[in-house]
Amino acid sequence: MSNFSIKEKYFKFILYLVIIGLINIVGITLFFRVDLTRDKIYSLSQASHDVVATLSEPLSIKVFFSKDLPAPHNNTERYLRDLLEEYSAKGKQYFNYTFYNVTQEDGALTQKAGESRDMAKDYGIKPIQIRIMENDEVKFKNAYMGLVILHGDLMEKIEA
């Protein structure tokens, strides 16, 4: 009798592992999002969903955002990334976005960051000064926080 219960326990254990494995496989292949907030603040409105779903030509968004910004500016970047990812999921091939690194690293401006700053300047996006509190000191830092929306021959810029 005890030999049967040990086999039964092993069988249940292996069955649970197989079920968990199948759930993981299904979870990887089926992608969906759920917004559990009360006001659905992380979901696109129906109007936004309809507009993005009916795009007939590419809409590109170029985002120029400095990295490692203090709060609350770092939250803005995260929110913008999440929002654009949501639009991208609904817009399929006609909606795309790119974040450009415009941040100096170790006090030096890399070639890629320099090119991104030049591109931002060409689109009319200028750096702004933000205040940083460190070790009981107030410092000011130039930061880029803006984006450009390109659709056909139309261009619209949004700055902080």
PDB file of C-alpha atoms in Angstrom:
ATOM      1  CA  MET A   1       0.000   0.000   0.000  1.00  0.00           C
ATOM      2  CA  SER A   2       2.796   2.453   0.854  1.00  0.00           C
ATOM      3  CA  ASN A   3       4.559   1.625  -2.431  1.00  0.00           C
ATOM      4  CA  PHE A   4       1.374   2.618  -4.303  1.00  0.00           C
ATOM      5  CA  SER A   5       1.105   5.950  -2.444  1.00  0.00           C
ATOM      6  CA  ILE A   6       4.756   6.810  -3.261  1.00  0.00           C
ATOM      7  CA  LYS A   7       4.119   6.090  -6.950  1.00  0.00           C
ATOM      8  CA  GLU A   8       0.954   8.170  -6.762  1.00  0.00           C
ATOM      9  CA  LYS A   9       2.873  11.079  -5.203  1.00  0.00           C
ATOM     10  CA  TYR A  10       5.547  10.908  -7.923  1.00  0.00           C
ATOM     11  CA  PHE A  11       2.859  10.766 -10.590  1.00  0.00           C
ATOM     12  CA  LYS A  12       1.096  13.840  -9.149  1.00  0.00           C
ATOM     13  CA  PHE A  13       4.404  15.691  -8.899  1.00  0.00           C
ATOM     14  CA  ILE A  14       5.292  14.959 -12.521  1.00  0.00           C
ATOM     15  CA  LEU A  15       1.747  15.826 -13.589  1.00  0.00           C
ATOM     16  CA  TYR A  16       2.042  19.226 -11.834  1.00  0.00           C
ATOM     17  CA  LEU A  17       5.387  19.867 -13.560  1.00  0.00           C
ATOM     18  CA  VAL A  18       3.868  19.035 -16.946  1.00  0.00           C
ATOM     19  CA  ILE A  19       0.891  21.332 -16.293  1.00  0.00           C
ATOM     20  CA  ILE A  20       3.176  24.187 -15.214  1.00  0.00           C
ATOM     21  CA  GLY A  21       5.337  23.622 -18.298  1.00  0.00           C
ATOM     22  CA  LEU A  22       2.288  23.726 -20.583  1.00  0.00           C
ATOM     23  CA  ILE A  23       1.037  26.916 -18.926  1.00  0.00           C
ATOM     24  CA  ASN A  24       4.445  28.519 -19.523  1.00  0.00           C
ATOM     25  CA  ILE A  25       4.452  27.476 -23.176  1.00  0.00           C
ATOM     26  CA  VAL A  26       0.945  28.861 -23.677  1.00  0.00           C
ATOM     27  CA  GLY A  27       1.910  32.052 -21.841  1.00  0.00           C
ATOM     28  CA  ILE A  28       4.901  32.595 -24.124  1.00  0.00           C
ATOM     29  CA  THR A  29       2.968  32.041 -27.346  1.00  0.00           C
ATOM     30  CA  LEU A  30      -0.210  33.913 -26.404  1.00  0.00           C
ATOM     31  CA  PHE A  31       0.490  37.553 -25.610  1.00  0.00           C
ATOM     32  CA  PHE A  32      -2.095  39.751 -23.929  1.00  0.00           C
ATOM     33  CA  ARG A  33      -2.184  42.678 -21.552  1.00  0.00           C
ATOM     34  CA  VAL A  34      -4.516  43.420 -18.706  1.00  0.00           C
ATOM     35  CA  ASP A  35      -4.962  46.842 -17.129  1.00  0.00           C
ATOM     36  CA  LEU A  36      -6.248  46.306 -13.606  1.00  0.00           C
ATOM     37  CA  THR A  37      -6.342  49.985 -12.626  1.00  0.00           C
ATOM     38  CA  ARG A  38      -9.751  51.404 -11.779  1.00  0.00           C
ATOM     39  CA  ASP A  39      -9.743  54.125 -14.445  1.00  0.00           C
ATOM     40  CA  LYS A  40      -7.799  52.080 -17.028  1.00  0.00           C
ATOM     41  CA  ILE A  41      -4.994  54.653 -16.978  1.00  0.00           C
ATOM     42  CA  TYR A  42      -2.556  52.276 -18.689  1.00  0.00           C
ATOM     43  CA  SER A  43      -4.883  51.449 -21.578  1.00  0.00           C
ATOM     44  CA  LEU A  44      -5.428  53.290 -24.818  1.00  0.00           C
ATOM     45  CA  SER A  45      -8.749  55.028 -25.269  1.00  0.00           C
ATOM     46  CA  GLN A  46     -11.063  53.592 -27.893  1.00  0.00           C
ATOM     47  CA  ALA A  47     -10.444  56.625 -30.125  1.00  0.00           C
ATOM     48  CA  SER A  48      -6.654  56.154 -29.906  1.00  0.00           C
ATOM     49  CA  HIS A  49      -7.017  52.462 -30.611  1.00  0.00           C
ATOM     50  CA  ASP A  50      -9.182  53.159 -33.681  1.00  0.00           C
ATOM     51  CA  VAL A  51      -6.821  55.804 -35.080  1.00  0.00           C
ATOM     52  CA  VAL A  52      -3.706  53.662 -34.680  1.00  0.00           C
ATOM     53  CA  ALA A  53      -5.417  50.548 -36.033  1.00  0.00           C
ATOM     54  CA  THR A  54      -6.480  52.389 -39.216  1.00  0.00           C
ATOM     55  CA  LEU A  55      -3.097  53.899 -40.115  1.00  0.00           C
ATOM     56  CA  SER A  56      -2.477  53.474 -43.839  1.00  0.00           C
ATOM     57  CA  GLU A  57       1.055  54.892 -43.959  1.00  0.00           C
ATOM     58  CA  PRO A  58       3.935  54.817 -41.480  1.00  0.00           C
ATOM     59  CA  LEU A  59       3.835  57.020 -38.397  1.00  0.00           C
ATOM     60  CA  SER A  60       7.221  57.373 -36.712  1.00  0.00           C
ATOM     61  CA  ILE A  61       8.020  58.871 -33.340  1.00  0.00           C
ATOM     62  CA  LYS A  62      11.571  59.880 -32.484  1.00  0.00           C
ATOM     63  CA  VAL A  63      12.068  60.378 -28.752  1.00  0.00           C
ATOM     64  CA  PHE A  64      14.986  62.387 -27.379  1.00  0.00           C
ATOM     65  CA  PHE A  65      15.241  61.782 -23.645  1.00  0.00           C
ATOM     66  CA  SER A  66      18.270  62.072 -21.385  1.00  0.00           C
ATOM     67  CA  LYS A  67      19.034  58.999 -19.305  1.00  0.00           C
ATOM     68  CA  ASP A  68      19.420  58.803 -15.523  1.00  0.00           C
ATOM     69  CA  LEU A  69      17.226  61.793 -14.756  1.00  0.00           C
ATOM     70  CA  PRO A  70      16.081  62.349 -11.185  1.00  0.00           C
ATOM     71  CA  ALA A  71      12.475  61.901 -10.109  1.00  0.00           C
ATOM     72  CA  PRO A  72       9.893  62.824 -11.344  1.00  0.00           C
ATOM     73  CA  HIS A  73      11.476  63.034 -14.807  1.00  0.00           C
ATOM     74  CA  ASN A  74      12.561  59.387 -14.838  1.00  0.00           C
ATOM     75  CA  ASN A  75       8.927  58.382 -14.306  1.00  0.00           C
ATOM     76  CA  THR A  76       7.954  60.407 -17.359  1.00  0.00           C
ATOM     77  CA  GLU A  77      10.368  58.453 -19.533  1.00  0.00           C
ATOM     78  CA  ARG A  78       9.079  55.109 -18.229  1.00  0.00           C
ATOM     79  CA  TYR A  79       5.458  56.158 -18.768  1.00  0.00           C
ATOM     80  CA  LEU A  80       6.268  57.340 -22.306  1.00  0.00           C
ATOM     81  CA  ARG A  81       8.023  54.053 -23.127  1.00  0.00           C
ATOM     82  CA  ASP A  82       5.050  52.046 -21.870  1.00  0.00           C
ATOM     83  CA  LEU A  83       2.548  54.207 -23.756  1.00  0.00           C
ATOM     84  CA  LEU A  84       4.478  53.998 -27.022  1.00  0.00           C
ATOM     85  CA  GLU A  85       4.835  50.241 -26.589  1.00  0.00           C
ATOM     86  CA  GLU A  86       1.048  50.026 -26.239  1.00  0.00           C
ATOM     87  CA  TYR A  87       0.558  52.082 -29.410  1.00  0.00           C
ATOM     88  CA  SER A  88       3.119  49.930 -31.211  1.00  0.00           C
ATOM     89  CA  ALA A  89       1.281  46.748 -30.242  1.00  0.00           C
ATOM     90  CA  LYS A  90      -1.959  48.141 -31.704  1.00  0.00           C
ATOM     91  CA  GLY A  91      -0.420  49.881 -34.726  1.00  0.00           C
ATOM     92  CA  LYS A  92       1.458  46.864 -36.030  1.00  0.00           C
ATOM     93  CA  GLN A  93       3.698  47.679 -39.019  1.00  0.00           C
ATOM     94  CA  TYR A  94       2.579  51.302 -39.506  1.00  0.00           C
ATOM     95  CA  PHE A  95       3.535  52.602 -36.066  1.00  0.00           C
ATOM     96  CA  ASN A  96       7.125  52.705 -34.884  1.00  0.00           C
ATOM     97  CA  TYR A  97       9.139  54.647 -32.370  1.00  0.00           C
ATOM     98  CA  THR A  98      12.793  55.069 -31.490  1.00  0.00           C
ATOM     99  CA  PHE A  99      14.438  56.381 -28.335  1.00  0.00           C
ATOM    100  CA  TYR A 100      17.667  58.268 -28.973  1.00  0.00           C
ATOM    101  CA  ASN A 101      20.397  58.481 -26.334  1.00  0.00           C
ATOM    102  CA  VAL A 102      21.524  62.098 -25.945  1.00  0.00           C
ATOM    103  CA  THR A 103      23.320  61.618 -22.618  1.00  0.00           C
ATOM    104  CA  GLN A 104      26.974  62.267 -21.935  1.00  0.00           C
ATOM    105  CA  GLU A 105      28.682  59.232 -20.459  1.00  0.00           C
ATOM    106  CA  ASP A 106      31.539  59.704 -17.994  1.00  0.00           C
ATOM    107  CA  GLY A 107      31.660  63.409 -18.813  1.00  0.00           C
ATOM    108  CA  ALA A 108      32.265  62.779 -22.517  1.00  0.00           C
ATOM    109  CA  LEU A 109      29.817  62.891 -25.376  1.00  0.00           C
ATOM    110  CA  THR A 110      29.934  59.697 -27.428  1.00  0.00           C
ATOM    111  CA  GLN A 111      29.706  59.905 -31.197  1.00  0.00           C
ATOM    112  CA  LYS A 112      26.241  58.327 -31.204  1.00  0.00           C
ATOM    113  CA  ALA A 113      24.976  60.689 -28.482  1.00  0.00           C
ATOM    114  CA  GLY A 114      26.453  63.622 -30.405  1.00  0.00           C
ATOM    115  CA  GLU A 115      24.649  62.521 -33.567  1.00  0.00           C
ATOM    116  CA  SER A 116      21.417  62.157 -31.584  1.00  0.00           C
ATOM    117  CA  ARG A 117      21.832  65.669 -30.155  1.00  0.00           C
ATOM    118  CA  ASP A 118      22.430  67.032 -33.652  1.00  0.00           C
ATOM    119  CA  MET A 119      19.285  65.271 -34.857  1.00  0.00           C
ATOM    120  CA  ALA A 120      17.297  66.718 -31.939  1.00  0.00           C
ATOM    121  CA  LYS A 121      18.638  70.179 -32.774  1.00  0.00           C
ATOM    122  CA  ASP A 122      17.661  69.711 -36.439  1.00  0.00           C
ATOM    123  CA  TYR A 123      14.100  68.942 -35.330  1.00  0.00           C
ATOM    124  CA  GLY A 124      14.087  72.001 -33.058  1.00  0.00           C
ATOM    125  CA  ILE A 125      14.258  70.184 -29.733  1.00  0.00           C
ATOM    126  CA  LYS A 126      16.391  72.081 -27.249  1.00  0.00           C
ATOM    127  CA  PRO A 127      17.762  70.968 -23.888  1.00  0.00           C
ATOM    128  CA  ILE A 128      16.098  72.290 -20.764  1.00  0.00           C
ATOM    129  CA  GLN A 129      17.606  72.878 -17.343  1.00  0.00           C
ATOM    130  CA  ILE A 130      16.402  70.681 -14.540  1.00  0.00           C
ATOM    131  CA  ARG A 131      17.215  71.076 -10.881  1.00  0.00           C
ATOM    132  CA  ILE A 132      18.922  68.237  -9.035  1.00  0.00           C
ATOM    133  CA  MET A 133      19.285  67.991  -5.251  1.00  0.00           C
ATOM    134  CA  GLU A 134      22.422  66.065  -4.211  1.00  0.00           C
ATOM    135  CA  ASN A 135      24.130  66.060  -0.820  1.00  0.00           C
ATOM    136  CA  ASP A 136      22.323  69.210   0.326  1.00  0.00           C
ATOM    137  CA  GLU A 137      23.371  70.975  -2.883  1.00  0.00           C
ATOM    138  CA  VAL A 138      21.273  72.279  -5.716  1.00  0.00           C
ATOM    139  CA  LYS A 139      22.703  71.561  -9.151  1.00  0.00           C
ATOM    140  CA  PHE A 140      21.378  72.262 -12.599  1.00  0.00           C
ATOM    141  CA  LYS A 141      21.665  69.851 -15.487  1.00  0.00           C
ATOM    142  CA  ASN A 142      20.827  70.180 -19.160  1.00  0.00           C
ATOM    143  CA  ALA A 143      18.405  67.471 -20.193  1.00  0.00           C
ATOM    144  CA  TYR A 144      16.550  66.547 -23.327  1.00  0.00           C
ATOM    145  CA  MET A 145      12.886  65.669 -23.014  1.00  0.00           C
ATOM    146  CA  GLY A 146      11.066  65.862 -26.300  1.00  0.00           C
ATOM    147  CA  LEU A 147       9.736  63.920 -29.226  1.00  0.00           C
ATOM    148  CA  VAL A 148       8.996  64.361 -32.900  1.00  0.00           C
ATOM    149  CA  ILE A 149       6.031  62.777 -34.661  1.00  0.00           C
ATOM    150  CA  LEU A 150       6.513  62.124 -38.384  1.00  0.00           C
ATOM    151  CA  HIS A 151       3.595  61.081 -40.585  1.00  0.00           C
ATOM    152  CA  GLY A 152       3.966  61.409 -44.329  1.00  0.00           C
ATOM    153  CA  ASP A 153       5.274  64.921 -44.918  1.00  0.00           C
ATOM    154  CA  LEU A 154       3.875  66.225 -41.615  1.00  0.00           C
ATOM    155  CA  MET A 155       6.092  66.842 -38.597  1.00  0.00           C
ATOM    156  CA  GLU A 156       5.042  67.802 -35.081  1.00  0.00           C
ATOM    157  CA  LYS A 157       7.369  68.273 -32.128  1.00  0.00           C
ATOM    158  CA  ILE A 158       6.500  68.076 -28.453  1.00  0.00           C
ATOM    159  CA  GLU A 159       8.945  69.417 -25.886  1.00  0.00           C
ATOM    160  CA  ALA A 160       8.918  69.301 -22.098  1.00  0.00           C
TER     161      ALA A 160
END
